[in-house]
């Protein structure tokens, strides 16, 4: 009998250690995902095999958005907080591409042709922010802004650039200078 009672604590200890390890792994994965985490369902990565001027072919999570890139999603994360007691923003960074919904309209060499309201760029908050449909500007396209190196030959009022709001905004037909 002494042999049976001495095994119970070891078995119980081993089971408890395995449960604690599984819980710690689950909590670590849920609160501090790896930098190479897959893109969120709403992010639209560039087509495989394409390269932008930056040479990147796919998106990645980062603590800042480097020059020449845009971001398509934001999340709250411990990864970029540097050990602080609060979460900070982490960005899903991608090279800009035609047809990409970005979290900013200020992407060099691109303009935006539509705006939508979405939670994707709000960092998991309870509010929506705007997303911008990016395209390289060309003569004849309708855009929500007039980029450098272009003028416009016509204007119209539309809901396309108002992000789902109940009002219209101006859209411009572009012409290269």
XYZ file of N, CA, C and O in Angstrom:
708
model
N 0.786 -1.202 0.000
C 0.000 0.000 0.000
C 0.830 1.270 0.000
O 0.458 2.215 -0.691
N 1.928 1.334 0.701
C 2.731 2.530 0.645
C 3.143 2.853 -0.802
O 3.238 3.984 -1.194
N 3.342 1.806 -1.596
C 3.755 2.036 -2.969
C 2.653 2.751 -3.766
O 2.903 3.628 -4.560
N 1.384 2.388 -3.556
C 0.260 3.011 -4.254
C 0.111 4.471 -3.847
O -0.098 5.320 -4.690
N 0.218 4.754 -2.563
C 0.057 6.138 -2.117
C 1.209 7.016 -2.587
O 1.024 8.188 -2.808
N 2.400 6.460 -2.774
C 3.502 7.287 -3.260
C 3.357 7.600 -4.755
O 3.874 8.587 -5.227
N 2.645 6.762 -5.516
C 2.428 7.012 -6.942
C 1.364 8.080 -7.173
O 1.437 8.829 -8.124
N 0.383 8.163 -6.313
C -0.711 9.108 -6.512
C -0.192 10.543 -6.561
O -0.516 11.271 -7.496
N 0.615 10.983 -5.627
C 1.095 12.356 -5.711
C 1.898 12.620 -6.990
O 1.759 13.653 -7.607
N 2.733 11.651 -7.433
C 3.510 11.854 -8.658
C 2.596 11.942 -9.875
O 2.792 12.784 -10.745
N 1.599 11.090 -9.946
C 0.657 11.113 -11.063
C -0.132 12.417 -11.057
O -0.314 13.043 -12.094
N -0.579 12.791 -9.869
C -1.322 14.039 -9.749
C -0.444 15.233 -10.110
O -0.882 16.151 -10.816
N 0.805 15.213 -9.677
C 1.737 16.284 -9.994
C 1.992 16.357 -11.505
O 1.997 17.443 -12.091
N 2.171 15.230 -12.151
C 2.410 15.199 -13.602
C 1.190 15.721 -14.365
O 1.320 16.482 -15.324
N -0.005 15.326 -13.941
C -1.228 15.794 -14.602
C -1.407 17.307 -14.400
O -1.792 18.022 -15.330
N -1.132 17.785 -13.199
C -1.242 19.217 -12.922
C -0.232 20.005 -13.752
O -0.564 21.043 -14.335
N 0.997 19.531 -13.851
C 2.025 20.213 -14.640
C 1.627 20.263 -16.116
O 1.793 21.289 -16.784
N 1.075 19.179 -16.634
C 0.641 19.158 -18.037
C -0.498 20.145 -18.269
O -0.529 20.849 -19.282
N -1.425 20.247 -17.336
C -2.545 21.180 -17.466
C -2.052 22.631 -17.408
O -2.497 23.480 -18.177
N -1.119 22.911 -16.500
C -0.576 24.263 -16.380
C 0.181 24.633 -17.657
O 0.047 25.746 -18.183
N 0.953 23.714 -18.199
C 1.690 23.974 -19.432
C 0.735 24.240 -20.596
O 0.924 25.173 -21.370
N -0.322 23.449 -20.708
C -1.309 23.652 -21.775
C -2.002 25.006 -21.623
O -2.211 25.726 -22.603
N -2.363 25.376 -20.405
C -3.011 26.663 -20.160
C -2.064 27.823 -20.468
O -2.445 28.795 -21.112
N -0.825 27.723 -20.039
C 0.150 28.783 -20.308
C 0.385 28.942 -21.805
O 0.469 30.050 -22.322
N 0.460 27.837 -22.525
C 0.641 27.893 -23.980
C -0.558 28.555 -24.641
O -0.405 29.411 -25.509
N -1.759 28.205 -24.215
C -2.969 28.794 -24.792
C -3.046 30.293 -24.506
O -3.373 31.082 -25.388
N -2.722 30.695 -23.281
C -2.763 32.112 -22.934
C -1.697 32.905 -23.674
O -1.943 34.008 -24.145
N -0.508 32.354 -23.808
C 0.560 33.036 -24.519
C 0.189 33.216 -25.986
O 0.364 34.281 -26.558
N -0.349 32.201 -26.608
C -0.748 32.280 -28.011
C -1.880 33.274 -28.192
O -1.897 34.030 -29.154
N -2.823 33.335 -27.253
C -3.972 34.235 -27.390
C -3.611 35.687 -27.142
O -4.155 36.583 -27.773
N -2.670 35.958 -26.237
C -2.381 37.349 -25.879
C -1.156 37.920 -26.565
O -1.029 39.111 -26.686
N -0.238 37.082 -27.019
C 0.963 37.583 -27.682
C 1.277 36.731 -28.896
O 2.186 35.924 -28.887
N 0.519 36.863 -29.970
C 0.751 36.039 -31.149
C 2.113 36.336 -31.772
O 2.661 37.420 -31.621
N 2.604 35.378 -32.491
C 3.900 35.518 -33.139
C 3.852 36.577 -34.223
O 2.814 36.871 -34.776
N 4.998 37.143 -34.538
C 5.064 38.158 -35.580
C 4.662 37.606 -36.942
O 4.182 38.323 -37.788
N 4.835 36.330 -37.151
C 4.514 35.745 -38.446
C 3.085 35.195 -38.487
O 2.786 34.306 -39.243
N 2.197 35.735 -37.667
C 0.814 35.282 -37.654
C 0.175 35.504 -39.015
O 0.523 36.437 -39.721
N -0.765 34.646 -39.405
C -1.388 34.809 -40.708
C -2.215 36.083 -40.768
O -2.627 36.629 -39.756
N -2.466 36.533 -41.983
C -3.253 37.742 -42.206
C -4.669 37.545 -41.720
O -5.198 36.445 -41.765
N -5.313 38.616 -41.233
C -6.697 38.500 -40.840
C -7.569 38.259 -42.073
O -7.167 38.552 -43.195
N -8.768 37.749 -41.850
C -9.654 37.421 -42.960
C -9.981 38.638 -43.806
O -10.242 38.518 -44.993
N -9.960 39.827 -43.221
C -10.319 41.032 -43.964
C -9.150 41.613 -44.733
O -9.343 42.418 -45.614
N -7.935 41.201 -44.396
C -6.793 41.734 -45.126
C -6.717 41.062 -46.484
O -7.055 39.902 -46.634
N -6.269 41.799 -47.479
C -6.169 41.267 -48.822
C -4.723 41.359 -49.261
O -4.292 42.385 -49.771
N -3.942 40.267 -49.080
C -2.538 40.332 -49.442
C -2.356 40.474 -50.951
O -3.223 40.109 -51.727
N -1.210 41.019 -51.337
C -0.901 41.144 -52.750
C -0.844 39.763 -53.379
O -0.610 38.765 -52.702
N -1.068 39.697 -54.664
C -1.048 38.417 -55.346
C 0.311 37.765 -55.181
O 1.336 38.429 -55.200
N 0.310 36.447 -55.057
C 1.544 35.717 -54.897
C 2.427 35.937 -56.117
O 1.958 35.918 -57.246
N 3.706 36.138 -55.872
C 4.656 36.310 -56.953
C 4.788 37.746 -57.438
O 5.647 38.031 -58.251
N 3.951 38.664 -56.965
C 4.088 40.050 -57.398
C 5.039 40.760 -56.464
O 5.175 40.399 -55.307
N 5.707 41.759 -56.985
C 6.600 42.537 -56.145
C 6.319 44.002 -56.334
O 6.058 44.463 -57.430
N 6.343 44.729 -55.267
C 6.195 46.181 -55.311
C 7.593 46.785 -55.353
O 8.582 46.068 -55.377
N 7.674 48.081 -55.320
C 8.977 48.732 -55.357
C 9.812 48.356 -54.140
O 11.024 48.475 -54.160
N 9.166 47.879 -53.085
C 9.891 47.509 -51.880
C 10.428 46.092 -51.945
O 11.220 45.697 -51.121
N 9.950 45.276 -52.909
C 10.432 43.917 -53.058
C 9.665 42.903 -52.233
O 9.931 41.723 -52.320
N 8.721 43.302 -51.431
C 7.972 42.355 -50.612
C 6.896 41.672 -51.439
O 6.359 42.232 -52.375
N 6.571 40.431 -51.094
C 5.542 39.709 -51.827
C 4.349 39.341 -50.956
O 3.388 38.817 -51.470
N 4.422 39.572 -49.666
C 3.281 39.258 -48.813
C 3.302 40.139 -47.570
O 4.290 40.802 -47.289
N 2.190 40.108 -46.839
C 2.074 40.945 -45.660
C 2.650 40.305 -44.416
O 2.950 39.114 -44.380
N 2.778 41.135 -43.370
C 3.299 40.667 -42.089
C 2.848 41.626 -40.996
O 2.526 42.775 -41.257
N 2.810 41.143 -39.753
C 2.470 41.982 -38.602
C 3.722 42.700 -38.134
O 4.794 42.099 -38.044
N 3.604 44.010 -37.845
C 4.753 44.802 -37.398
C 4.295 45.870 -36.413
O 3.118 46.209 -36.341
N 5.245 46.426 -35.690
C 4.954 47.460 -34.695
C 4.874 48.855 -35.297
O 4.433 49.793 -34.638
N 5.310 49.021 -36.533
C 5.207 50.291 -37.248
C 5.063 49.990 -38.734
O 5.305 48.871 -39.174
N 4.680 51.006 -39.490
C 4.502 50.853 -40.934
C 5.683 51.522 -41.624
O 5.823 52.743 -41.574
N 6.555 50.732 -42.255
C 7.727 51.318 -42.894
C 7.362 52.115 -44.153
O 6.314 51.893 -44.757
N 8.232 53.035 -44.544
C 8.024 53.839 -45.748
C 7.877 52.918 -46.956
O 8.567 51.899 -47.065
N 6.960 53.276 -47.846
C 6.732 52.487 -49.050
C 5.699 51.393 -48.879
O 5.375 50.699 -49.833
N 5.193 51.216 -47.667
C 4.184 50.208 -47.373
C 2.894 50.884 -46.906
O 2.866 52.075 -46.625
N 1.847 50.109 -46.802
C 0.612 50.553 -46.174
C 0.205 49.484 -45.173
O 0.865 48.442 -45.072
N -0.840 49.724 -44.423
C -1.338 48.683 -43.527
C -2.814 48.459 -43.799
O -3.530 49.367 -44.201
N -3.245 47.208 -43.621
C -4.611 46.825 -43.956
C -5.416 46.361 -42.746
O -6.588 46.048 -42.878
N -4.794 46.303 -41.593
C -5.490 45.925 -40.364
C -4.672 46.402 -39.170
O -3.461 46.612 -39.281
N -5.350 46.558 -38.039
C -4.703 46.955 -36.793
C -5.274 46.062 -35.691
O -6.460 45.753 -35.692
N -4.409 45.649 -34.774
C -4.882 44.884 -33.618
C -4.137 45.342 -32.377
O -3.020 45.859 -32.453
N -4.787 45.160 -31.238
C -4.148 45.448 -29.960
C -3.304 44.242 -29.590
O -3.731 43.102 -29.745
N -2.097 44.506 -29.123
C -1.169 43.410 -28.881
C -0.166 43.772 -27.780
O 0.186 44.927 -27.611
N 0.302 42.743 -27.089
C 1.372 42.920 -26.109
C 2.727 42.916 -26.812
O 3.718 43.387 -26.255
N 2.776 42.395 -28.038
C 4.025 42.202 -28.759
C 4.829 43.487 -28.896
O 6.048 43.479 -28.775
N 4.175 44.604 -29.146
C 4.880 45.867 -29.405
C 4.954 46.785 -28.188
O 5.409 47.923 -28.301
N 4.507 46.310 -27.030
C 4.450 47.185 -25.858
C 5.776 47.289 -25.111
O 5.906 48.120 -24.216
N 6.743 46.465 -25.441
C 8.048 46.539 -24.790
C 8.008 46.230 -23.305
O 8.780 46.782 -22.542
N 7.093 45.391 -22.885
C 6.990 45.015 -21.484
C 6.124 45.947 -20.655
O 6.027 45.789 -19.446
N 5.523 46.933 -21.290
C 4.636 47.847 -20.565
C 3.399 47.085 -20.100
O 3.083 46.022 -20.608
N 2.694 47.635 -19.183
C 1.512 46.986 -18.624
C 0.240 47.238 -19.426
O -0.850 47.144 -18.887
N 0.385 47.576 -20.682
C -0.779 47.843 -21.525
C -0.478 47.384 -22.948
O 0.676 47.217 -23.327
N -1.536 47.162 -23.723
C -1.370 46.751 -25.104
C -1.197 47.969 -26.014
O -1.690 49.051 -25.711
N -0.480 47.778 -27.102
C -0.303 48.820 -28.110
C -0.760 48.289 -29.461
O -1.098 47.121 -29.586
N -0.760 49.139 -30.455
C -1.210 48.737 -31.788
C -0.129 47.966 -32.526
O 1.055 48.254 -32.415
N -0.589 46.984 -33.284
C 0.256 46.214 -34.179
C -0.422 46.277 -35.544
O -1.640 46.198 -35.634
N 0.360 46.439 -36.614
C -0.182 46.709 -37.944
C 0.098 45.554 -38.890
O 1.211 45.016 -38.884
N -0.906 45.215 -39.719
C -0.673 44.239 -40.779
C -0.173 45.025 -41.985
O -0.918 45.751 -42.624
N 1.119 44.907 -42.277
C 1.810 45.714 -43.274
C 1.870 44.967 -44.607
O 2.171 43.773 -44.631
N 1.567 45.704 -45.682
C 1.633 45.124 -47.017
C 2.160 46.147 -48.003
O 1.984 47.352 -47.801
N 2.775 45.682 -49.098
C 3.121 46.623 -50.146
C 1.831 47.110 -50.808
O 0.889 46.331 -50.960
N 1.738 48.384 -51.187
C 0.511 48.859 -51.818
C 0.304 48.151 -53.164
O 1.268 47.787 -53.836
N -0.968 47.975 -53.526
C -1.319 47.323 -54.789
C -2.706 47.775 -55.205
O -3.527 48.150 -54.358
N -2.967 47.760 -56.507
C -4.298 48.095 -57.007
C -5.332 47.152 -56.403
O -5.119 45.936 -56.346
N -6.441 47.716 -55.935
C -7.531 46.917 -55.370
C -7.362 46.553 -53.911
O -8.159 45.808 -53.359
N -6.353 47.059 -53.240
C -6.098 46.770 -51.827
C -6.856 47.763 -50.957
O -6.816 48.966 -51.204
N -7.574 47.284 -49.940
C -8.251 48.158 -48.975
C -7.242 48.501 -47.885
O -6.872 47.657 -47.078
N -6.771 49.745 -47.846
C -5.790 50.191 -46.860
C -6.435 50.991 -45.747
O -7.537 51.520 -45.888
N -5.735 51.103 -44.646
C -6.230 51.866 -43.498
C -5.896 53.349 -43.603
O -6.286 54.123 -42.736
N -5.171 53.737 -44.625
C -4.854 55.141 -44.842
C -4.961 55.456 -46.329
O -4.716 54.591 -47.170
N -5.326 56.675 -46.633
C -5.414 57.088 -48.040
C -4.112 57.729 -48.503
O -3.948 58.017 -49.679
N -3.185 57.955 -47.604
C -1.933 58.633 -47.921
C -0.837 57.628 -48.251
O 0.047 57.353 -47.441
N -0.905 57.069 -49.453
C 0.077 56.095 -49.907
C 0.742 56.677 -51.158
O 0.060 56.888 -52.168
N 2.039 56.989 -51.105
C 2.704 57.600 -52.255
C 2.522 56.776 -53.530
O 2.688 55.559 -53.521
N 2.145 57.467 -54.603
C 1.962 56.803 -55.888
C 0.586 56.204 -56.091
O 0.309 55.607 -57.121
N -0.304 56.348 -55.086
C -1.651 55.778 -55.160
C -2.685 56.844 -54.806
O -2.393 57.820 -54.140
N -3.895 56.615 -55.255
C -5.045 57.394 -54.836
C -6.091 56.393 -54.368
O -5.860 55.177 -54.423
N -7.230 56.864 -53.905
C -8.285 55.933 -53.509
C -9.551 56.241 -54.293
O -9.836 57.390 -54.616
N -10.283 55.173 -54.624
C -11.477 55.295 -55.463
C -12.764 55.027 -54.698
O -13.843 55.211 -55.242
N -12.660 54.582 -53.465
C -13.833 54.331 -52.634
C -13.407 54.334 -51.170
O -12.229 54.150 -50.848
N -14.396 54.531 -50.295
C -14.167 54.508 -48.848
C -15.248 53.626 -48.245
O -16.399 53.660 -48.669
N -14.867 52.831 -47.241
C -15.852 52.043 -46.505
C -15.565 52.130 -45.017
O -14.435 52.384 -44.599
N -16.600 51.907 -44.247
C -16.493 51.925 -42.793
C -16.277 50.494 -42.320
O -16.982 49.580 -42.751
N -15.288 50.287 -41.441
C -14.927 48.932 -41.035
C -14.291 48.934 -39.642
O -13.713 49.930 -39.217
N -14.373 47.806 -38.968
C -13.699 47.628 -37.676
C -12.236 47.202 -37.874
O -11.456 47.219 -36.938
N -11.865 46.807 -39.079
C -10.546 46.241 -39.365
C -9.400 47.154 -38.961
O -8.377 46.699 -38.485
N -9.573 48.447 -39.146
C -8.476 49.388 -38.886
C -8.567 50.059 -37.512
O -7.778 50.948 -37.210
N -9.513 49.644 -36.682
C -9.696 50.308 -35.392
C -8.964 49.618 -34.244
O -9.104 50.013 -33.100
N -8.214 48.591 -34.522
C -7.446 47.930 -33.467
C -8.288 47.109 -32.515
O -7.958 46.985 -31.352
N -9.382 46.548 -33.004
C -10.239 45.725 -32.170
C -11.170 46.527 -31.289
O -11.807 45.994 -30.402
N -11.242 47.811 -31.539
C -12.103 48.679 -30.748
C -13.569 48.490 -31.081
O -13.946 47.705 -31.942
N -14.393 49.221 -30.393
C -15.834 49.110 -30.583
C -16.351 50.159 -31.558
O -17.543 50.349 -31.681
N -15.448 50.822 -32.263
C -15.846 51.846 -33.230
C -15.305 51.493 -34.613
O -14.374 50.707 -34.748
N -15.918 52.060 -35.632
C -15.443 51.825 -36.985
C -14.537 52.965 -37.434
O -14.619 54.072 -36.910
N -13.692 52.665 -38.372
C -12.851 53.661 -39.014
C -12.952 53.453 -40.523
O -13.551 52.487 -40.971
N -12.368 54.337 -41.276
C -12.449 54.247 -42.736
C -11.347 53.362 -43.293
O -10.235 53.310 -42.773
N -11.689 52.679 -44.375
C -10.729 51.960 -45.199
C -10.820 52.549 -46.600
O -11.892 52.977 -47.028
N -9.706 52.534 -47.331
C -9.614 53.203 -48.613
C -9.187 52.213 -49.692
O -8.190 51.506 -49.515
N -9.934 52.179 -50.801
C -9.628 51.289 -51.915
C -8.552 51.942 -52.782
O -8.798 52.951 -53.437
N -7.354 51.381 -52.765
C -6.186 51.987 -53.400
C -6.028 51.564 -54.868
O -6.253 50.399 -55.208
N -5.647 52.526 -55.690
C -5.307 52.282 -57.098
C -4.257 53.283 -57.530
O -4.234 54.420 -57.048
N -3.397 52.863 -58.465
C -2.478 53.818 -59.089
C -3.318 54.722 -59.971
O -4.144 54.248 -60.738
N -3.139 56.033 -59.882
C -3.963 56.942 -60.679
C -3.623 56.870 -62.166
O -2.455 56.738 -62.530
N -4.663 56.936 -62.994
C -4.514 56.989 -64.445
C -5.548 57.970 -64.992
O -6.586 58.206 -64.363
N -5.271 58.518 -66.156
C -6.203 59.436 -66.798
C -7.539 58.737 -67.044
O -7.582 57.596 -67.499
N -8.619 59.428 -66.708
C -9.971 58.914 -66.933
C -10.596 58.224 -65.732
O -11.807 58.014 -65.703
N -9.823 57.844 -64.740
C -10.401 57.154 -63.575
C -11.106 58.153 -62.656
O -10.739 59.320 -62.599
N -12.119 57.683 -61.968
C -12.815 58.480 -60.951
C -12.172 58.180 -59.611
O -12.038 57.017 -59.227
N -11.760 59.203 -58.895
C -11.068 59.034 -57.621
C -11.644 59.974 -56.571
O -12.280 60.976 -56.892
N -11.396 59.644 -55.314
C -11.898 60.446 -54.192
C -11.000 61.631 -53.873
O -11.376 62.494 -53.079
N -9.812 61.657 -54.448
C -8.899 62.775 -54.255
C -8.079 62.946 -55.527
O -8.000 62.035 -56.355
N -7.465 64.104 -55.664
C -6.636 64.398 -56.835
C -5.170 64.309 -56.394
O -4.688 65.173 -55.661
N -4.478 63.255 -56.832
C -3.084 63.097 -56.398
C -2.140 64.045 -57.120
O -2.485 64.630 -58.156
N -0.948 64.187 -56.588
C 0.093 65.012 -57.194
C 0.374 64.497 -58.605
O 0.421 63.296 -58.848
N 0.547 65.440 -59.549
C 0.823 65.066 -60.929
C -0.438 64.893 -61.765
O -0.372 64.507 -62.927
N -1.599 65.176 -61.159
C -2.884 65.041 -61.846
C -3.718 66.296 -61.619
O -3.512 67.035 -60.669
N -4.666 66.503 -62.513
C -5.725 67.471 -62.340
C -7.017 66.713 -62.590
O -6.987 65.490 -62.765
N -8.155 67.407 -62.595
C -9.399 66.706 -62.898
C -10.190 67.458 -63.954
O -10.087 68.674 -64.088
N -10.934 66.696 -64.754
C -11.683 67.261 -65.873
C -13.184 67.242 -65.628
O -13.940 67.827 -66.398
N -13.632 66.569 -64.575
C -15.049 66.536 -64.209
C -15.152 66.173 -62.735
O -14.223 65.618 -62.145
N -16.286 66.501 -62.154
C -16.547 66.165 -60.745
C -17.997 65.720 -60.627
O -18.846 66.103 -61.430
N -18.264 64.859 -59.641
C -19.632 64.404 -59.393
C -19.814 64.142 -57.907
O -18.846 63.901 -57.176
N -21.048 64.196 -57.460
C -21.390 63.895 -56.068
C -21.802 62.421 -55.988
O -22.598 61.945 -56.794
N -21.249 61.701 -55.013
C -21.515 60.268 -54.890
C -21.336 59.822 -53.436
O -20.673 60.479 -52.649
N -21.920 58.691 -53.130
C -21.737 58.078 -51.807
C -20.464 57.225 -51.762
O -20.043 56.793 -50.695
N -19.860 56.975 -52.903
C -18.698 56.095 -53.005
C -17.553 56.512 -52.086
O -16.866 55.676 -51.518
N -17.353 57.806 -51.936
C -16.215 58.310 -51.160
C -16.589 58.749 -49.740
O -15.761 59.297 -49.027
N -17.827 58.510 -49.323
C -18.250 58.974 -47.999
C -18.211 57.878 -46.935
O -18.582 58.117 -45.798
N -17.783 56.695 -47.292
C -17.625 55.635 -46.298
C -18.926 55.113 -45.725
O -18.981 54.711 -44.570
N -19.978 55.097 -46.506
C -21.262 54.576 -46.044
C -22.089 55.579 -45.274
O -23.140 55.249 -44.740
N -21.601 56.812 -45.189
C -22.350 57.844 -44.478
C -23.574 58.243 -45.302
O -23.672 57.949 -46.489
N -24.492 58.927 -44.700
C -25.722 59.320 -45.356
C -25.599 60.575 -46.204
O -26.594 61.163 -46.575
N -24.403 60.985 -46.528
C -24.201 62.183 -47.331
C -23.313 61.852 -48.525
O -22.656 60.813 -48.563
N -23.277 62.739 -49.505
C -22.424 62.535 -50.669
C -21.150 63.357 -50.540
O -21.100 64.338 -49.803
N -20.142 62.935 -51.256
C -18.887 63.673 -51.338
C -18.499 63.777 -52.812
O -19.087 63.128 -53.667
N -17.504 64.562 -53.088
C -17.084 64.787 -54.465
C -16.120 63.705 -54.915
O -15.217 63.303 -54.180
N -16.323 63.249 -56.138
C -15.421 62.324 -56.802
C -14.903 63.034 -58.057
O -15.646 63.789 -58.696
N -13.637 62.815 -58.404
C -12.983 63.562 -59.466
C -12.554 62.635 -60.600
O -12.013 61.562 -60.340
N -12.766 63.077 -61.848
C -12.249 62.327 -62.992
C -10.855 62.855 -63.294
O -10.670 64.039 -63.611
N -9.870 61.981 -63.171
C -8.465 62.394 -63.218
C -7.928 62.547 -64.643
O -8.366 61.861 -65.568
N -6.956 63.434 -64.766
C -6.195 63.604 -65.995
C -4.754 63.875 -65.594
O -4.459 64.779 -64.798
N -3.837 63.063 -66.144
C -2.415 63.230 -65.846
C -1.904 64.537 -66.436
O -2.356 64.966 -67.505
N -0.995 65.188 -65.737
C -0.392 66.438 -66.227
C 0.770 66.128 -67.143
O 1.397 65.134 -67.095
